[in-house]
């Protein structure tokens, strides 16, 4: 066996050993078909006997994910009322992909993703007012009303944007990591992509450069089983998507991303590797979206049974069960948190509705890095 193959197999074994306690559980697809995102059948996760994290961590996960969920539910309602226009991709069901990752990283780290991008800035600390205003194309939005649903951007919290081109953010994520390495900041970039992005050529170029230069980047494939309406099994000969990294000798592993605990553990390992100068990691987050690809998608390509099976693994309900079982909060306290979050989301709606639209001169702003760019002419 060639030396490279030995190293790749060894790395894969080490990573699987590290994540041996991870409950890689996904319900079966209906009628005995292969699960949409490749997991074998297993029971939904229950509250653990001994918590892996402390009270504050569990409560923070619960609050973050509930904010994402209630925000996205409200966005869906507003879209139906035609108060949000254009494309709108909701994150409902995938909340643990972000919450567990944020808790495993540091302030100052950078984040970049595709067009399903409302939850990331919320988890990083962007005001819900600014995100909701952006959805309504208002001047007070996080992208000044010019980005909309697919192009959130908030450099203050390290969120380097949502991107509408499938896979287009992957080389950008590698470039951000290069900047952190070049400037010696000790920070890293977490670069998200969907399962549909893995068939883009630029992804492989970015993977190669990231390994060649040992860039501090964590590549995350959010495999929710479907690229728009096309299942992974119909569009990719390789259905265990994390194995794509092995062609570049990149440490790679699958993660049950319906559980914050598993996401945190995997991202923490990858972050330690990146900060130690050992380069990138590829994580395949096995997750599921409860809504369609976008608000215009009725999702008729999947059955009600499949959706209900995955609802049994709702990441928020899993955390709620652990919090209650461990006495980290009472049912009344969790209900009060939910009420507070609903009120906060409603406040963001009122803020957005009362905000002005951008003025016409805003069209010519933020086109160049600096206002005195030498090639600007009257």
Coordinates of C-alpha atoms in Angstrom, one line a residue:
X1 CA 0.0 0.0 0.0
X2 CA 1.3 3.4 -0.9
X3 CA 2.4 5.7 1.9
X4 CA -0.3 8.3 1.2
X5 CA -3.0 5.6 1.4
X6 CA -1.6 4.3 4.7
X7 CA -1.8 7.9 6.1
X8 CA -5.3 8.4 4.8
X9 CA -6.6 5.1 6.2
X10 CA -4.9 5.8 9.5
X11 CA -6.4 9.3 9.8
X12 CA -9.8 7.9 9.0
X13 CA -9.5 5.3 11.8
X14 CA -8.3 7.9 14.3
X15 CA -11.2 10.2 13.5
X16 CA -13.7 7.4 13.8
X17 CA -12.2 6.4 17.1
X18 CA -12.5 10.0 18.3
X19 CA -16.1 10.0 17.4
X20 CA -17.0 6.5 18.5
X21 CA -19.3 7.8 21.2
X22 CA -21.3 9.9 18.7
X23 CA -24.7 8.4 18.1
X24 CA -24.8 8.6 14.3
X25 CA -28.5 7.9 14.3
X26 CA -31.0 8.6 11.5
X27 CA -34.4 7.0 11.0
X28 CA -34.9 4.8 8.0
X29 CA -36.5 6.1 4.9
X30 CA -40.0 4.8 4.1
X31 CA -40.5 1.4 2.4
X32 CA -37.0 0.2 3.3
X33 CA -35.3 2.7 1.0
X34 CA -31.9 4.1 1.8
X35 CA -32.1 7.1 4.2
X36 CA -31.9 10.4 2.4
X37 CA -28.6 11.4 3.8
X38 CA -27.0 8.0 4.2
X39 CA -27.5 7.2 7.9
X40 CA -28.6 3.7 8.9
X41 CA -31.7 3.3 11.1
X42 CA -31.3 3.8 14.8
X43 CA -33.5 5.1 17.6
X44 CA -33.9 8.9 18.0
X45 CA -31.5 10.3 20.7
X46 CA -32.9 10.5 24.2
X47 CA -31.8 12.5 27.2
X48 CA -28.5 11.1 28.3
X49 CA -27.9 9.8 31.9
X50 CA -24.8 11.9 32.4
X51 CA -24.6 15.2 30.5
X52 CA -21.6 15.8 28.4
X53 CA -21.7 19.6 29.0
X54 CA -22.7 21.9 31.8
X55 CA -26.0 23.6 32.5
X56 CA -25.0 26.9 30.9
X57 CA -24.0 25.2 27.7
X58 CA -27.2 23.3 27.3
X59 CA -29.3 26.3 28.1
X60 CA -27.4 28.5 25.6
X61 CA -27.9 25.8 22.9
X62 CA -31.6 25.7 23.7
X63 CA -32.0 29.5 23.6
X64 CA -29.9 29.8 20.4
X65 CA -31.7 27.1 18.5
X66 CA -35.1 28.3 19.7
X67 CA -34.3 31.8 18.4
X68 CA -33.4 30.3 15.0
X69 CA -36.5 28.2 14.9
X70 CA -39.0 31.0 16.0
X71 CA -37.2 33.5 13.7
X72 CA -37.5 31.2 10.7
X73 CA -41.1 30.3 11.5
X74 CA -42.0 34.0 11.5
X75 CA -40.0 34.5 8.3
X76 CA -42.1 31.8 6.6
X77 CA -45.3 33.5 7.8
X78 CA -44.1 36.9 6.5
X79 CA -43.2 35.4 3.1
X80 CA -46.7 34.0 2.8
X81 CA -48.0 37.6 3.5
X82 CA -45.7 38.8 0.7
X83 CA -43.8 41.0 3.2
X84 CA -40.6 39.1 2.2
X85 CA -39.9 38.9 -1.5
X86 CA -37.6 36.8 -3.7
X87 CA -36.0 33.6 -2.6
X88 CA -36.2 32.5 1.1
X89 CA -34.5 29.3 2.4
X90 CA -35.4 28.3 6.0
X91 CA -33.1 26.6 8.4
X92 CA -35.8 24.8 10.4
X93 CA -34.4 21.4 11.5
X94 CA -30.8 22.2 11.0
X95 CA -30.2 24.4 14.0
X96 CA -27.7 22.2 15.8
X97 CA -25.4 22.5 12.8
X98 CA -24.7 26.1 13.9
X99 CA -25.3 26.1 17.6
X100 CA -23.0 23.2 18.3
X101 CA -20.3 24.7 16.1
X102 CA -20.4 28.2 17.6
X103 CA -19.8 26.8 21.1
X104 CA -16.7 25.0 19.9
X105 CA -15.0 28.0 18.3
X106 CA -13.7 31.4 19.5
X107 CA -14.7 35.1 19.0
X108 CA -12.8 36.4 16.0
X109 CA -13.1 33.2 14.0
X110 CA -14.7 33.7 10.6
X111 CA -17.8 32.1 9.1
X112 CA -19.1 31.7 5.6
X113 CA -22.0 29.8 4.1
X114 CA -24.4 29.4 1.2
X115 CA -27.8 30.9 0.8
X116 CA -29.5 29.2 3.8
X117 CA -28.0 31.9 5.9
X118 CA -30.4 33.5 8.4
X119 CA -29.4 31.3 11.4
X120 CA -25.6 31.8 11.3
X121 CA -25.5 35.5 12.1
X122 CA -28.2 35.1 14.7
X123 CA -26.1 32.5 16.5
X124 CA -23.0 34.7 16.2
X125 CA -24.7 37.7 17.8
X126 CA -26.2 39.8 15.0
X127 CA -29.3 41.6 16.1
X128 CA -32.6 39.9 15.0
X129 CA -33.7 43.4 14.0
X130 CA -31.0 43.7 11.4
X131 CA -31.6 40.2 10.0
X132 CA -35.4 40.7 9.8
X133 CA -34.9 44.1 8.2
X134 CA -32.6 42.6 5.6
X135 CA -35.3 40.0 4.8
X136 CA -37.7 42.9 4.1
X137 CA -35.1 44.8 2.1
X138 CA -34.9 47.7 4.5
X139 CA -32.1 50.2 4.9
X140 CA -31.6 49.1 8.5
X141 CA -30.9 45.5 7.4
X142 CA -27.5 43.9 8.1
X143 CA -26.6 44.3 4.4
X144 CA -28.4 47.7 4.1
X145 CA -31.3 46.1 2.4
X146 CA -29.3 45.2 -0.7
X147 CA -28.6 41.5 0.1
X148 CA -31.9 40.0 1.1
X149 CA -32.4 36.5 2.3
X150 CA -29.4 35.0 0.5
X151 CA -26.7 37.6 1.2
X152 CA -26.5 38.4 4.9
X153 CA -23.2 39.8 6.0
X154 CA -21.9 41.0 9.3
X155 CA -18.2 41.4 9.7
X156 CA -18.5 42.6 13.3
X157 CA -19.4 39.1 14.4
X158 CA -17.1 37.3 11.9
X159 CA -19.9 36.4 9.5
X160 CA -18.5 36.8 6.0
X161 CA -21.7 36.2 4.2
X162 CA -24.2 34.0 2.7
X163 CA -23.6 33.3 -1.0
X164 CA -26.2 32.5 -3.7
X165 CA -23.9 30.6 -6.1
X166 CA -23.8 26.9 -5.3
X167 CA -20.3 26.1 -4.0
X168 CA -19.1 29.7 -4.7
X169 CA -18.3 30.3 -1.0
X170 CA -15.9 27.3 -0.7
X171 CA -12.8 28.9 -2.3
X172 CA -13.7 32.1 -0.5
X173 CA -13.6 30.2 2.8
X174 CA -10.2 28.9 1.9
X175 CA -9.1 32.4 1.0
X176 CA -10.3 33.8 4.4
X177 CA -8.4 31.0 6.1
X178 CA -5.3 32.0 4.1
X179 CA -5.7 35.6 5.3
X180 CA -5.8 34.5 8.9
X181 CA -2.7 32.3 8.4
X182 CA -0.8 35.0 6.6
X183 CA -1.6 37.6 9.2
X184 CA -0.8 35.3 12.1
X185 CA -4.1 35.8 13.9
X186 CA -4.5 32.3 15.3
X187 CA -8.1 32.4 14.0
X188 CA -9.8 30.0 11.6
X189 CA -12.7 29.9 9.1
X190 CA -15.7 27.6 9.3
X191 CA -16.9 27.2 5.7
X192 CA -20.4 25.6 5.2
X193 CA -21.8 24.2 2.0
X194 CA -24.7 22.0 1.1
X195 CA -24.5 18.5 -0.2
X196 CA -25.3 19.8 -3.7
X197 CA -22.1 21.8 -3.7
X198 CA -19.8 18.8 -3.6
X199 CA -20.1 18.4 -7.3
X200 CA -18.7 21.8 -8.1
X201 CA -15.2 21.8 -9.4
X202 CA -14.0 24.8 -7.4
X203 CA -14.6 22.8 -4.2
X204 CA -11.9 20.3 -5.2
X205 CA -9.5 23.1 -6.1
X206 CA -10.1 24.7 -2.7
X207 CA -9.6 21.3 -0.9
X208 CA -6.3 20.8 -2.6
X209 CA -5.0 24.3 -1.8
X210 CA -6.2 24.1 1.8
X211 CA -4.3 20.9 2.3
X212 CA -1.2 22.0 0.4
X213 CA -0.9 25.1 2.5
X214 CA -2.3 23.7 5.7
X215 CA -4.9 26.4 5.9
X216 CA -6.9 26.8 9.2
X217 CA -10.3 26.0 7.7
X218 CA -13.1 23.7 8.7
X219 CA -15.1 22.6 5.7
X220 CA -18.6 21.6 6.7
X221 CA -21.0 19.8 4.3
X222 CA -24.5 20.2 5.6
X223 CA -26.0 17.0 4.1
X224 CA -29.7 17.4 4.5
X225 CA -30.3 14.6 2.0
X226 CA -31.5 16.7 -0.9
X227 CA -29.9 19.2 -3.3
X228 CA -33.1 21.1 -4.0
X229 CA -35.3 18.1 -4.8
X230 CA -32.6 15.6 -5.9
X231 CA -31.5 13.1 -3.3
X232 CA -27.8 12.4 -2.8
X233 CA -28.2 8.9 -4.0
X234 CA -29.5 10.1 -7.4
X235 CA -26.8 12.8 -7.9
X236 CA -23.6 11.4 -6.5
X237 CA -21.8 8.1 -6.9
X238 CA -20.1 8.8 -3.6
X239 CA -22.9 9.0 -0.9
X240 CA -20.6 9.1 2.1
X241 CA -19.6 12.7 1.3
X242 CA -17.0 13.1 4.0
X243 CA -14.8 10.5 2.1
X244 CA -14.3 13.2 -0.6
X245 CA -11.7 14.8 1.7
X246 CA -9.6 11.6 1.7
X247 CA -8.5 12.1 -1.9
X248 CA -6.5 15.0 -0.5
X249 CA -5.4 13.2 2.7
X250 CA -7.7 15.6 4.6
X251 CA -8.9 14.4 8.0
X252 CA -12.6 13.8 7.4
X253 CA -15.5 12.4 9.5
X254 CA -19.3 12.1 9.5
X255 CA -21.2 13.8 12.3
X256 CA -24.8 13.4 13.6
X257 CA -25.7 17.0 13.3
X258 CA -29.1 16.6 14.9
X259 CA -27.2 16.6 18.2
X260 CA -25.4 19.7 19.5
X261 CA -23.1 17.5 21.6
X262 CA -21.8 15.7 18.5
X263 CA -21.4 18.8 16.4
X264 CA -19.5 20.6 19.2
X265 CA -17.2 17.6 19.7
X266 CA -16.3 17.3 16.0
X267 CA -15.8 21.0 15.5
X268 CA -13.7 21.2 18.6
X269 CA -11.4 18.5 17.3
X270 CA -11.1 20.2 13.9
X271 CA -10.5 23.6 15.5
X272 CA -7.7 22.3 17.6
X273 CA -6.1 20.8 14.5
X274 CA -6.4 24.0 12.6
X275 CA -5.0 26.2 15.4
X276 CA -2.1 23.8 15.8
X277 CA -1.0 24.4 12.2
X278 CA -2.2 21.0 11.0
X279 CA -4.6 22.3 8.3
X280 CA -8.2 21.7 7.4
X281 CA -10.8 19.1 8.3
X282 CA -13.9 18.0 6.3
X283 CA -17.0 17.4 8.4
X284 CA -20.1 15.9 6.9
X285 CA -23.0 17.1 9.1
X286 CA -25.8 14.6 8.7
X287 CA -28.9 16.7 9.1
X288 CA -32.4 17.3 7.8
X289 CA -34.6 20.3 6.9
X290 CA -38.2 20.2 7.9
X291 CA -39.3 22.6 5.2
X292 CA -38.8 22.6 1.5
X293 CA -35.6 23.7 -0.3
X294 CA -37.1 27.2 -0.4
X295 CA -40.5 28.7 0.3
X296 CA -41.6 27.9 -3.2
X297 CA -40.8 24.2 -2.8
X298 CA -43.7 21.9 -1.7
X299 CA -41.2 19.1 -1.1
X300 CA -43.3 16.4 -2.8
X301 CA -40.2 14.4 -3.5
X302 CA -40.3 13.0 0.0
X303 CA -43.0 11.3 2.0
X304 CA -44.8 12.4 5.2
X305 CA -43.4 9.3 6.9
X306 CA -39.9 10.3 6.1
X307 CA -40.4 13.8 7.5
X308 CA -42.1 12.4 10.6
X309 CA -39.3 10.0 11.2
X310 CA -36.8 12.9 11.2
X311 CA -39.0 15.0 13.4
X312 CA -38.4 12.4 16.1
X313 CA -34.8 13.6 16.2
X314 CA -35.7 17.3 16.4
X315 CA -32.4 18.9 17.9
X316 CA -34.4 21.3 20.0
X317 CA -36.5 18.6 21.6
X318 CA -33.4 16.5 22.2
X319 CA -31.8 19.4 24.2
X320 CA -35.0 20.2 26.0
X321 CA -35.3 16.5 27.1
X322 CA -31.7 16.6 28.5
X323 CA -32.3 20.0 30.3
X324 CA -35.4 18.6 32.0
X325 CA -33.9 15.2 32.8
X326 CA -30.8 16.8 34.4
X327 CA -32.7 19.5 36.3
X328 CA -31.0 22.3 34.4
X329 CA -34.4 24.1 34.1
X330 CA -38.1 23.4 34.7
X331 CA -40.8 23.1 32.1
X332 CA -42.1 26.5 33.2
X333 CA -38.7 28.1 32.8
X334 CA -38.3 26.7 29.3
X335 CA -41.8 27.9 28.4
X336 CA -40.9 31.4 29.7
X337 CA -37.7 31.4 27.5
X338 CA -39.9 30.4 24.5
X339 CA -42.3 33.3 25.3
X340 CA -39.4 35.8 25.6
X341 CA -37.9 34.6 22.2
X342 CA -41.3 34.9 20.5
X343 CA -41.6 38.4 21.8
X344 CA -38.1 39.3 20.6
X345 CA -38.8 38.0 17.2
X346 CA -42.1 40.0 17.0
X347 CA -40.1 43.0 18.0
X348 CA -37.8 42.4 15.1
X349 CA -40.8 42.3 12.8
X350 CA -42.1 45.6 14.0
X351 CA -38.6 47.1 13.7
X352 CA -38.3 46.0 10.1
X353 CA -41.8 47.1 9.1
X354 CA -41.2 50.6 10.5
X355 CA -37.8 50.9 8.8
X356 CA -37.3 52.8 5.6
X357 CA -36.3 51.3 2.2
X358 CA -32.8 52.2 0.9
X359 CA -32.6 55.5 -1.0
X360 CA -31.5 55.4 -4.7
X361 CA -28.0 56.7 -4.0
X362 CA -27.4 53.5 -1.9
X363 CA -27.1 51.7 -5.2
X364 CA -23.6 53.1 -5.8
X365 CA -22.2 52.6 -2.3
X366 CA -20.1 49.6 -1.2
X367 CA -19.2 48.8 -4.8
X368 CA -15.5 49.3 -4.1
X369 CA -13.4 48.8 -1.0
X370 CA -12.8 52.5 -0.4
X371 CA -14.7 55.5 -1.6
X372 CA -11.5 57.1 -3.1
X373 CA -10.8 54.0 -5.3
X374 CA -8.6 55.5 -8.1
X375 CA -10.6 54.3 -11.0
X376 CA -13.9 55.8 -10.0
X377 CA -14.9 58.5 -12.5
X378 CA -17.8 61.0 -12.5

